[in-house]
Every structure is written in C-alpha cells, then in structure tokens.
Tab-separated table of C-alpha atoms (C1' of nucleotides) in Angstrom:
chain	number	residue	atom	x	y	z
S	1	MET	CA	39.416	74.833	46.118
S	2	GLY	CA	40.647	74.945	49.897
S	3	ARG	CA	43.002	72.359	51.671
S	4	PRO	CA	41.319	68.738	51.031
S	5	PRO	CA	39.360	67.027	53.509
S	6	ASP	CA	41.563	64.191	55.076
S	7	PRO	CA	39.201	61.168	56.211
S	8	ALA	CA	41.897	58.551	56.491
S	9	ARG	CA	42.936	60.648	60.039
S	10	ARG	CA	39.056	59.988	61.241
S	11	GLU	CA	39.359	55.982	60.499
S	12	ALA	CA	42.713	55.512	62.018
S	13	THR	CA	41.553	57.505	65.432
S	14	LEU	CA	38.825	55.589	65.482
S	15	ALA	CA	40.818	52.103	64.869
S	16	ARG	CA	42.573	52.706	67.907
S	17	ALA	CA	40.107	54.545	69.803
S	18	THR	CA	38.077	51.446	69.355
S	19	ASP	CA	41.744	49.693	71.187
S	20	TYR	CA	41.298	51.898	73.793
S	21	VAL	CA	37.502	50.681	74.886
S	22	LEU	CA	38.286	47.366	74.577
S	23	ALA	CA	41.307	47.218	76.479
S	24	HIS	CA	39.542	50.622	79.241
S	25	GLY	CA	35.670	49.289	78.624
S	26	LEU	CA	33.427	51.705	78.356
S	27	ALA	CA	32.460	52.630	81.926
S	28	GLY	CA	34.341	55.343	82.813
S	29	LEU	CA	35.536	56.668	79.323
S	30	SER	CA	36.884	60.416	79.148
S	31	LEU	CA	37.805	62.305	76.376
S	32	ARG	CA	40.971	63.930	78.192
S	33	PRO	CA	42.396	60.380	79.071
S	34	LEU	CA	41.385	59.067	75.893
S	35	ALA	CA	42.995	61.904	73.563
S	36	ALA	CA	46.243	61.599	75.822
S	37	ALA	CA	46.546	57.730	75.124
S	38	LEU	CA	46.066	58.162	70.711
S	39	ASP	CA	48.588	61.603	70.660
S	40	THR	CA	45.181	64.034	70.219
S	41	SER	CA	43.226	66.141	71.748
S	42	PRO	CA	39.509	66.133	73.163
S	43	ARG	CA	39.505	69.200	70.579
S	44	MET	CA	40.075	67.370	67.956
S	45	LEU	CA	38.106	63.947	69.189
S	46	LEU	CA	35.021	66.280	68.736
S	47	TYR	CA	35.940	67.684	65.735
S	48	ASP	CA	36.351	64.479	63.971
S	49	PHE	CA	33.145	62.571	65.814
S	50	GLY	CA	31.092	66.217	66.839
S	51	SER	CA	30.368	64.385	70.182
S	52	LYS	CA	31.476	62.283	72.840
S	53	ARG	CA	27.920	60.537	72.789
S	54	GLN	CA	28.842	59.973	68.782
S	55	LEU	CA	32.244	58.870	69.209
S	56	VAL	CA	30.934	55.882	71.345
S	57	SER	CA	28.501	54.886	69.153
S	58	ALA	CA	31.184	54.685	66.066
S	59	VAL	CA	33.021	52.885	68.341
S	60	LEU	CA	30.708	49.848	69.219
S	61	ALA	CA	30.240	49.712	65.525
S	62	GLU	CA	33.409	49.948	64.915
S	63	ALA	CA	33.931	46.976	67.277
S	64	ARG	CA	30.472	44.898	66.092
S	65	ARG	CA	32.279	45.056	62.923
S	66	ARG	CA	35.779	43.472	64.126
S	67	GLY	CA	33.596	41.045	65.819
S	68	ALA	CA	31.500	39.826	63.438
S	69	THR	CA	34.236	39.422	60.787
S	70	ARG	CA	36.171	37.700	62.822
S	71	LEU	CA	33.853	35.319	63.169
S	72	ALA	CA	32.987	34.565	60.165
S	73	GLU	CA	36.423	33.861	59.606
S	74	ASN	CA	35.856	31.067	61.905
S	75	LEU	CA	32.883	28.998	61.452
S	76	PRO	CA	33.282	25.658	60.377
S	77	ALA	CA	32.194	24.441	57.218
S	78	GLU	CA	28.821	24.463	55.582
S	79	ALA	CA	29.113	20.352	55.885
S	80	ALA	CA	29.393	20.320	59.553
S	81	SER	CA	27.248	18.756	61.878
S	82	PRO	CA	25.172	20.935	64.823
S	83	GLU	CA	27.431	19.803	67.252
S	84	GLU	CA	30.740	20.839	65.332
S	85	HIS	CA	29.272	24.547	65.114
S	86	LEU	CA	28.460	24.602	68.576
S	87	ARG	CA	31.750	23.565	69.200
S	88	GLY	CA	32.975	25.712	66.875
S	89	ILE	CA	31.228	28.971	68.458
S	90	TRP	CA	32.333	27.970	71.858
S	91	ALA	CA	35.512	27.486	71.262
S	92	TRP	CA	35.676	30.830	69.390
S	93	VAL	CA	33.333	33.056	71.833
S	94	SER	CA	35.519	31.603	74.955
S	95	ALA	CA	39.136	32.378	73.325
S	96	PRO	CA	41.073	34.378	75.166
S	97	GLU	CA	41.557	36.520	72.528
S	98	ARG	CA	38.200	37.644	72.661
S	99	ALA	CA	37.569	38.867	76.177
S	100	PRO	CA	37.943	42.228	75.483
S	101	PHE	CA	35.086	41.841	73.259
S	102	VAL	CA	33.021	39.707	75.485
S	103	ARG	CA	33.446	42.443	78.608
S	104	LEU	CA	32.403	45.103	76.586
S	105	PHE	CA	29.544	43.522	75.164
S	106	PHE	CA	28.132	42.519	78.532
S	107	GLU	CA	28.950	45.971	79.157
S	108	VAL	CA	27.029	47.252	76.973
S	109	HIS	CA	23.947	44.984	77.854
S	110	ALA	CA	24.246	45.991	81.188
S	111	ASP	CA	24.353	50.199	80.126
S	112	GLY	CA	21.394	49.433	77.677
S	113	LEU	CA	19.399	47.556	80.491
S	114	ALA	CA	19.819	51.034	82.229
S	115	HIS	CA	19.237	53.250	79.381
S	116	PRO	CA	17.371	51.392	76.737
S	117	GLU	CA	16.853	54.704	74.826
S	118	ASN	CA	20.769	55.104	74.013
S	119	TYR	CA	20.515	51.236	72.448
S	120	PRO	CA	18.110	51.221	69.870
S	121	ASP	CA	18.922	48.134	68.111
S	122	GLN	CA	20.498	45.684	70.408
S	123	ALA	CA	16.481	43.370	70.954
S	124	ALA	CA	17.286	43.141	66.959
S	125	ALA	CA	21.157	42.328	67.210
S	126	ILE	CA	19.602	39.228	69.279
S	127	THR	CA	17.453	37.873	67.224
S	128	ASP	CA	19.313	38.975	63.817
S	129	TRP	CA	21.334	35.660	65.473
S	130	PHE	CA	18.423	32.755	65.177
S	131	HIS	CA	18.543	33.431	61.835
S	132	THR	CA	21.957	32.482	61.032
S	133	LEU	CA	22.109	30.072	63.924
S	134	GLY	CA	18.707	28.856	63.138
S	135	ALA	CA	20.035	27.507	59.634
S	136	THR	CA	22.829	26.247	61.134
S	137	PHE	CA	20.819	23.940	63.189
S	138	ARG	CA	18.642	23.059	60.871
S	139	ASP	CA	19.290	19.036	61.657
S	140	ILE	CA	17.547	19.729	65.541
S	141	THR	CA	15.258	22.414	65.083
S	142	THR	CA	11.341	21.626	65.233
S	143	GLY	CA	11.027	23.518	61.962
S	144	PRO	CA	12.311	26.881	59.741
S	145	ASP	CA	10.364	28.806	61.565
S	146	ASP	CA	11.539	26.963	65.095
S	147	THR	CA	13.292	29.856	67.108
S	148	VAL	CA	13.066	27.943	70.321
S	149	THR	CA	16.274	25.907	70.028
S	150	PRO	CA	18.543	28.337	68.782
S	151	THR	CA	17.353	30.678	71.419
S	152	LEU	CA	18.420	28.006	74.285
S	153	VAL	CA	21.447	27.738	72.235
S	154	MET	CA	22.320	30.876	72.308
S	155	ALA	CA	20.845	30.988	75.789
S	156	VAL	CA	24.054	28.083	77.315
S	157	ILE	CA	26.226	30.202	75.243
S	158	ARG	CA	26.188	33.216	76.685
S	159	GLY	CA	25.273	31.947	80.196
S	160	LEU	CA	28.892	29.634	80.077
S	161	LEU	CA	30.373	32.923	78.641
S	162	PHE	CA	29.095	34.416	81.811
S	163	ASP	CA	30.414	31.814	84.256
S	164	LEU	CA	33.431	31.575	83.118
S	165	THR	CA	34.602	35.508	82.910
S	166	THR	CA	33.844	36.030	86.588
S	167	THR	CA	34.949	32.234	87.967
S	168	GLY	CA	37.661	32.197	84.945
S	169	ASP	CA	37.440	28.061	85.512
S	170	ARG	CA	37.337	27.187	82.007
S	171	GLY	CA	37.305	23.380	82.728
S	172	ARG	CA	33.639	22.921	84.563
S	173	THR	CA	32.492	25.470	81.808
S	174	ASP	CA	34.372	23.526	79.034
S	175	ARG	CA	32.677	20.339	80.674
S	176	ALA	CA	29.544	21.940	80.924
S	177	LEU	CA	28.808	22.388	76.955
S	178	ASP	CA	29.923	18.979	77.128
S	179	ARG	CA	26.910	17.676	78.934
S	180	PHE	CA	24.944	20.224	76.804
S	181	CYS	CA	25.788	18.455	73.620
S	182	GLU	CA	25.538	15.344	74.977
S	183	LEU	CA	21.505	16.531	75.748
S	184	LEU	CA	20.870	17.092	71.957
S	185	ARG	CA	22.372	14.391	70.932
S	186	HIS	CA	19.646	12.249	72.297
W	1	MET	CA	27.025	59.946	128.026
W	2	GLY	CA	26.261	62.664	124.911
W	3	ARG	CA	24.018	62.473	123.068
W	4	PRO	CA	23.378	57.896	122.067
W	5	PRO	CA	23.777	57.101	118.432
W	6	ASP	CA	21.065	56.420	116.853
W	7	PRO	CA	21.160	53.289	114.376
W	8	ALA	CA	18.277	53.260	113.286
W	9	ARG	CA	18.901	56.330	110.689
W	10	ARG	CA	21.647	54.555	109.089
W	11	GLU	CA	19.594	51.002	108.090
W	12	ALA	CA	16.463	53.397	107.453
W	13	THR	CA	18.906	55.227	104.760
W	14	LEU	CA	20.520	52.499	103.747
W	15	ALA	CA	16.955	50.404	102.835
W	16	ARG	CA	16.326	53.675	100.761
W	17	ALA	CA	19.243	53.849	98.702
W	18	THR	CA	18.738	50.138	98.223
W	19	ASP	CA	15.554	51.037	96.460
W	20	TYR	CA	17.674	53.924	94.811
W	21	VAL	CA	19.731	52.129	93.524
W	22	LEU	CA	17.846	49.092	92.209
W	23	ALA	CA	15.322	51.647	90.185
W	24	HIS	CA	18.496	54.001	88.836
W	25	GLY	CA	21.246	51.580	89.073
W	26	LEU	CA	25.084	52.119	89.825
W	27	ALA	CA	26.138	53.509	86.982
W	28	GLY	CA	25.934	57.086	87.029
W	29	LEU	CA	25.155	56.734	91.248
W	30	SER	CA	25.756	60.135	92.684
W	31	LEU	CA	25.604	60.968	96.332
W	32	ARG	CA	24.014	65.276	95.738
W	33	PRO	CA	20.952	63.170	93.549
W	34	LEU	CA	20.824	60.402	95.707
W	35	ALA	CA	20.991	62.085	99.387
W	36	ALA	CA	18.045	65.194	97.347
W	37	ALA	CA	15.620	61.569	96.872
W	38	LEU	CA	16.379	60.514	100.238
W	39	ASP	CA	15.326	63.424	101.662
W	40	THR	CA	18.915	63.737	103.266
W	41	SER	CA	22.569	65.672	102.619
W	42	PRO	CA	25.912	64.462	100.951
W	43	ARG	CA	27.107	65.322	104.700
W	44	MET	CA	24.744	62.650	106.269
W	45	LEU	CA	25.196	59.308	103.861
W	46	LEU	CA	29.575	59.982	103.964
W	47	TYR	CA	28.654	60.972	107.782
W	48	ASP	CA	26.962	57.055	108.235
W	49	PHE	CA	28.849	55.366	105.533
W	50	GLY	CA	31.907	56.376	105.586
W	51	SER	CA	32.619	56.828	101.561
W	52	LYS	CA	31.019	56.712	98.030
W	53	ARG	CA	32.599	53.124	98.205
W	54	GLN	CA	31.419	51.859	101.144
W	55	LEU	CA	27.789	53.267	100.564
W	56	VAL	CA	28.273	51.508	97.381
W	57	SER	CA	29.133	48.420	99.023
W	58	ALA	CA	26.178	48.331	101.762
W	59	VAL	CA	24.179	48.843	99.298
W	60	LEU	CA	24.907	45.982	96.932
W	61	ALA	CA	25.204	43.769	100.609
W	62	GLU	CA	21.517	44.626	100.801
W	63	ALA	CA	20.593	44.038	97.602
W	64	ARG	CA	21.767	40.361	97.800
W	65	ARG	CA	20.370	39.944	101.256
W	66	ARG	CA	16.775	40.758	99.751
W	67	GLY	CA	17.389	38.712	97.028
W	68	ALA	CA	18.499	35.483	98.890
W	69	THR	CA	15.476	35.193	101.118
W	70	ARG	CA	12.987	36.493	98.587
W	71	LEU	CA	14.124	33.343	96.799
W	72	ALA	CA	14.182	31.023	99.912
W	73	GLU	CA	10.655	32.025	100.011
W	74	ASN	CA	9.894	30.973	96.532
W	75	LEU	CA	12.020	27.949	96.026
W	76	PRO	CA	9.184	24.893	95.482
W	77	ALA	CA	9.226	22.049	98.563
W	78	GLU	CA	11.941	19.496	99.675
W	79	ALA	CA	9.759	16.930	97.500
W	80	ALA	CA	9.446	18.495	94.303
W	81	SER	CA	11.131	17.236	90.882
W	82	PRO	CA	14.272	18.630	89.245
W	83	GLU	CA	12.474	19.684	87.096
W	84	GLU	CA	9.415	21.290	89.186
W	85	HIS	CA	12.889	23.672	90.680
W	86	LEU	CA	14.103	24.699	87.488
W	87	ARG	CA	10.568	26.266	86.894
W	88	GLY	CA	10.403	27.189	89.997
W	89	ILE	CA	13.826	29.184	89.522
W	90	TRP	CA	13.266	30.552	86.450
W	91	ALA	CA	9.221	32.049	87.165
W	92	TRP	CA	10.740	33.404	90.432
W	93	VAL	CA	13.571	35.217	88.619
W	94	SER	CA	12.202	36.106	85.240
W	95	ALA	CA	9.119	37.419	87.364
W	96	PRO	CA	9.040	41.196	86.369
W	97	GLU	CA	9.285	42.449	89.875
W	98	ARG	CA	12.580	40.547	90.019
W	99	ALA	CA	13.328	43.150	86.291
W	100	PRO	CA	15.364	45.688	89.243
W	101	PHE	CA	17.612	43.001	90.880
W	102	VAL	CA	18.555	41.611	87.623
W	103	ARG	CA	19.533	44.763	86.055
W	104	LEU	CA	21.877	45.484	88.881
W	105	PHE	CA	22.540	42.039	88.894
W	106	PHE	CA	24.054	41.756	85.255
W	107	GLU	CA	25.330	45.875	86.162
W	108	VAL	CA	27.381	44.435	88.662
W	109	HIS	CA	28.914	41.874	86.811
W	110	ALA	CA	29.702	44.104	83.547
W	111	ASP	CA	31.564	46.707	86.209
W	112	GLY	CA	33.428	43.553	87.727
W	113	LEU	CA	34.517	42.579	84.848
W	114	ALA	CA	36.436	45.814	84.269
W	115	HIS	CA	37.301	46.231	88.230
W	116	PRO	CA	37.699	42.662	89.430
W	117	GLU	CA	39.331	44.321	92.554
W	118	ASN	CA	36.352	45.692	93.385
W	119	TYR	CA	33.424	43.151	93.858
W	120	PRO	CA	36.576	40.685	95.404
W	121	ASP	CA	33.843	37.531	96.049
W	122	GLN	CA	32.232	37.791	92.821
W	123	ALA	CA	33.759	34.561	91.550
W	124	ALA	CA	32.676	32.990	95.209
W	125	ALA	CA	29.054	33.881	94.891
W	126	ILE	CA	28.895	31.844	91.477
W	127	THR	CA	30.136	28.410	92.921
W	128	ASP	CA	28.192	29.301	95.855
W	129	TRP	CA	25.217	28.528	93.839
W	130	PHE	CA	26.437	25.004	93.035
W	131	HIS	CA	26.488	23.471	96.197
W	132	THR	CA	22.989	24.348	96.560
W	133	LEU	CA	21.446	23.292	93.223
W	134	GLY	CA	23.530	20.516	93.289
W	135	ALA	CA	21.438	19.208	95.971
W	136	THR	CA	18.584	20.126	94.163
W	137	PHE	CA	19.346	18.568	91.258
W	138	ARG	CA	20.612	15.597	93.063
W	139	ASP	CA	18.616	12.711	90.543
W	140	ILE	CA	19.864	13.689	87.182
W	141	THR	CA	23.380	14.909	88.396
W	142	THR	CA	26.289	12.541	88.201
W	143	GLY	CA	27.444	12.568	91.079
W	144	PRO	CA	28.049	13.890	94.971
W	145	ASP	CA	30.481	16.143	93.505
W	146	ASP	CA	28.810	16.650	90.245
W	147	THR	CA	29.054	20.728	89.122
W	148	VAL	CA	29.085	20.194	85.593
W	149	THR	CA	25.055	19.988	85.653
W	150	PRO	CA	24.384	23.002	88.345
W	151	THR	CA	26.449	24.824	86.158
W	152	LEU	CA	24.956	23.815	82.994
W	153	VAL	CA	21.479	25.064	84.229
W	154	MET	CA	22.455	28.137	85.763
W	155	ALA	CA	24.140	28.912	82.521
W	156	VAL	CA	20.607	28.594	80.564
W	157	ILE	CA	18.652	30.283	83.628
W	158	ARG	CA	21.173	33.199	83.063
W	159	GLY	CA	21.457	33.053	79.660
W	160	LEU	CA	17.882	32.913	79.227
W	161	LEU	CA	16.961	35.838	81.476
W	162	PHE	CA	20.338	37.558	79.188
W	163	ASP	CA	18.011	37.514	75.886
W	164	LEU	CA	14.274	38.547	78.286
W	165	THR	CA	15.959	41.392	79.204
W	166	THR	CA	16.944	42.490	75.734
W	167	THR	CA	14.109	41.614	74.229
W	168	GLY	CA	11.377	40.805	75.864
W	169	ASP	CA	10.038	38.191	74.734
W	170	ARG	CA	8.841	36.017	77.132
W	171	GLY	CA	7.218	33.580	75.444
W	172	ARG	CA	10.025	32.725	72.866
W	173	THR	CA	12.195	32.572	76.241
W	174	ASP	CA	9.776	30.408	78.119
W	175	ARG	CA	9.517	27.708	75.589
W	176	ALA	CA	13.229	27.739	75.222
W	177	LEU	CA	13.072	26.717	79.058
W	178	ASP	CA	10.455	24.155	78.217
W	179	ARG	CA	12.942	22.480	75.355
W	180	PHE	CA	15.502	22.241	78.293
W	181	CYS	CA	13.416	20.521	80.738
W	182	GLU	CA	12.319	18.085	77.589
W	183	LEU	CA	16.356	17.400	76.769
W	184	LEU	CA	16.943	16.992	80.775
W	185	ARG	CA	13.896	14.543	80.812
W	186	HIS	CA	15.045	12.091	78.356
L	1	DC	C1'	50.525	85.824	47.205
L	2	DC	C1'	45.771	85.178	47.864
L	3	DA	C1'	41.241	83.586	48.718
L	4	DT	C1'	39.508	79.074	50.990
L	5	DT	C1'	38.546	75.299	53.084
L	6	DA	C1'	40.891	71.773	56.608
L	7	DT	C1'	43.083	71.653	61.063
L	8	DT	C1'	44.976	71.846	65.142
L	9	DG	C1'	45.897	74.382	70.092
L	10	DA	C1'	45.117	76.736	74.202
L	11	DA	C1'	42.085	78.302	77.106
L	12	DA	C1'	37.796	78.850	79.483
L	13	DC	C1'	32.870	78.152	80.889
L	14	DA	C1'	29.158	75.793	83.377
L	15	DG	C1'	28.815	72.200	85.615
L	16	DT	C1'	29.464	67.581	88.571
L	17	DC	C1'	31.820	64.686	91.561
L	18	DG	C1'	33.428	62.988	95.891
L	19	DT	C1'	35.080	64.756	99.995
L	20	DA	C1'	36.685	67.995	104.010
L	21	DC	C1'	36.227	71.723	107.442
L	22	DC	C1'	34.376	74.056	110.493
L	23	DA	C1'	30.215	75.747	112.753
L	24	DT	C1'	25.931	74.931	115.541
L	25	DA	C1'	22.229	72.389	116.787
L	26	DT	C1'	20.329	68.170	119.337
L	27	DA	C1'	19.932	65.442	123.187
L	28	DC	C1'	21.734	62.344	126.815
L	29	DT	C1'	24.489	62.157	131.675
L	30	DG	C1'	26.041	64.013	136.205
H	1	DC	C1'	23.314	74.091	135.034
H	2	DA	C1'	27.740	72.742	132.469
H	3	DG	C1'	29.962	68.635	129.868
H	4	DT	C1'	29.762	65.605	126.259
H	5	DA	C1'	28.910	62.933	122.954
H	6	DT	C1'	26.273	62.999	119.103
H	7	DA	C1'	23.621	64.952	114.018
H	8	DT	C1'	23.491	68.159	111.019
H	9	DG	C1'	23.452	72.587	108.126
H	10	DG	C1'	26.631	75.394	104.622
H	11	DT	C1'	30.178	75.899	101.984
H	12	DA	C1'	34.694	75.711	99.254
H	13	DC	C1'	38.314	73.169	97.235
H	14	DG	C1'	40.365	70.924	93.899
H	15	DA	C1'	39.968	67.753	90.167
H	16	DC	C1'	37.339	66.162	86.184
H	17	DT	C1'	33.596	66.239	82.360
H	18	DG	C1'	32.065	67.915	77.887
H	19	DT	C1'	31.762	70.803	75.190
H	20	DT	C1'	32.537	75.826	73.061
H	21	DT	C1'	35.166	79.672	71.613
H	22	DC	C1'	39.066	82.612	69.506
H	23	DA	C1'	43.410	82.210	66.798
H	24	DA	C1'	46.623	80.255	64.402
H	25	DT	C1'	48.538	76.807	60.970
H	26	DA	C1'	48.390	73.998	56.985
H	27	DA	C1'	47.512	73.207	52.701
H	28	DT	C1'	45.588	73.493	48.300
H	29	DG	C1'	43.701	75.994	43.670
H	30	DG	C1'	43.620	80.309	40.975
DNA sequence: CCATTATTGAAACAGTCGTACCATATACTG
DNA sequence: CAGTATATGGTACGACTGTTTCAATAATGG
C-alpha cells in the first residue's frame, strides 16, 4: 500500500538534465542552477539521483545512449565501400547538430585524464570502436585482428574533429579527409 | 626612492605555479591550495597577478613557452625527410615526460569549447602550426599554400595522442603511425 | 478515517571560493 | 633619523557549493 512511486519523473528530469549538460557543459555544473532551469529543486535532484556524482554519471550514460542510437541510424548500408563508410561517419560526427555531443565528449576525455578514477570504462569505450570499425573496414585491414587500421581511421576522425571544433574551418578539414581517403585508395 | 620591487619573486612563483598546474590540472585549481603548495599566500598570488584569471593565463603562457622551446630543441635536422620529421614529432609529443603538457593541452581545448571567450587566440595557435609544418612537409604537399597535408598530419598526431592518453596502448598507436607513414610514402 | 509510502518545500550546515580591506613589516633614499 | 614605496600577514565579506534535517503534503490501500 502507500503512495505508488513515479519512475517517469526521474526519467523526465534525466532527459532534461542531459539537454542542459549538452548545452552548458560539465565543467561548471551546479545543482541549484540546474534545478532552476529544470523547474525543480536541488532537493529533488538528490532525491532522484542520490548525489551529484551519480546524477552526472546518469547524464553521461544517457548522452552516450543518445549518440549511439543516432549513429546507428545514420551509418551507410552494409554493402557500402570503406571509403563511403568513412565519409559517412565524418559527415555524421562533424555535423553542427552533433557539436554539443562532441564538446561533451572532449570535456569528459580531458577530465578523465586528470581523474581517471571517475571514468573507469573510458579505455574500454575506445577499444570497443575497433570491433565495429574493424568490420566495416575489412577490405583495407591486413587481417581480422588488425587493430591498426581502425586505430588510424579513428585518430584521423578525432584529430580532424579537434581541429574543426577549435578553428571552425570546415573546408580545410573536409579536404583533409578527402586527402586521407585518397591515401587509403592507393 | 622606497623599497625596490622584486620582479624575480613573481617569476619564481609563476614557474612553480606552472609546475603545479601541469601536475594537478586546471579544472579544480584554487588559490588557497595552490598558495599552500607554493609556500606563499593567496594574498601574494593576487598581489603578483592581479586576479585568478590573470594568473591562469600567465601560467598557460608559461606552459606554452616551455613546450615550444623543448620542441624546437628536439626536432630533427633540416635535411631530414618528411617521414623522419613526422616520427620525430610523434616520438617527442608522445613521450611520457610530455604527458602533463598533453593533459593540459586537452584540458584547455575542452574548456575553450565551452568558453571560447577565455581563449581568444586558440584558433590562431592551431593554424600557426601549418606554416611550420607546411615547410617541413614540403615534399608531399601539392604546393606552397597547401594546408591540407599539414592539417591531416596534425590530425593524425592529435588523434593518436587522444587514443594513447586514454588507452595507454603505446604499441597499437605506434603501429598506427607506422601505417600512416607507409600510406604517405606511396 | 487511518496507516503507509512517496514526494516535496524551506532552511540550515559546514565548507570553499575569489577577493578586498587594514595593518604592519621591510628595504631603500635623502 | 624621517619619508616612501614595496611586500606581506590576517581577517572577513558575500556568494556559492553539495548535502542534510525536519516538516509538510499527496496519493494510495484497507
């Protein structure tokens, strides 16, 4: 008996909190302004998430979840060539709509370098990419266990993303990807 | 007349503050712990630097200065091939002794994405690289104004650095650079 | 209505933050 | 010595932090 729990509330505030973090970043995140923007109270945030730390990790998980599903929806078809895959990934990840995700991604990376204990599964998240990418770049890898080509491909994407986010020079970064595709062909 | 100023003191604390920031990161930097570690007081830090903001930018400038001079000392000779240059840069920047610089580098980048107004010359700092790199990679660029090849080269370096700092997998990242050199040769 | 459980508000706690104010100490010139 | 400028300590202010405590409200079942 007693009043029934309302799990939908927690999920709703989690969704809106994720929006907020994507828009404002993790760095200066504070419960009171966050609660004000979400039309709730710091009291309720702690009630729903236990602590700020747990709130943040819930938000990061939610952001990862969103990014993963949207990427899956936008990958080229199975039969596409490696180059088409690469261009598809770059187009998707460098699109302006992805900018908040990219920003949060770099922010978590940087914070993880200073406090690795807060992000226990960060290294695993990177190596996970190699299984998916390794499959799609099967044609240009030297074997089924070749992690070198996926590593290089991901490095190019992340490095160009780094450049694009700081300089905003889309033309130059796009052409650099073209050049990389050209190198891969030969 | 009056007591003569002592500019050496400010420089000494700047040097030690830079050490501290390289060791502890920018994120949680606070005057009182910093002052305690430097055997001085928050009072003196503000006296010497005016405000925390100015202190931070002085520290960042000092860190950049150190990094630049150490890189200049370690670059291969003029006559070296582009590939040797690339390997030299990677070896230098990925060395364990550079880890604090790299960490700070990524941290500033991430913070700059959220607060670009604090880092007015960040985009310029990136494009500056292209003039120096463009010169050393003259052989494989398509012309004197080719910024695409330097862009790609820097992207590979930064992307691999990102990978190395999170996974710590030196063998895989080193091999990925080998693979990139191989692609550049053909 | 009552018991029970979930939800929520208001306020306070114990800290930390950057910074400002005021006094004092120090080192120099004349 | 006095005068003067720099250097420094101590302290407090106001704002902010995550979190806790206490009390009140809401919604259900019996």
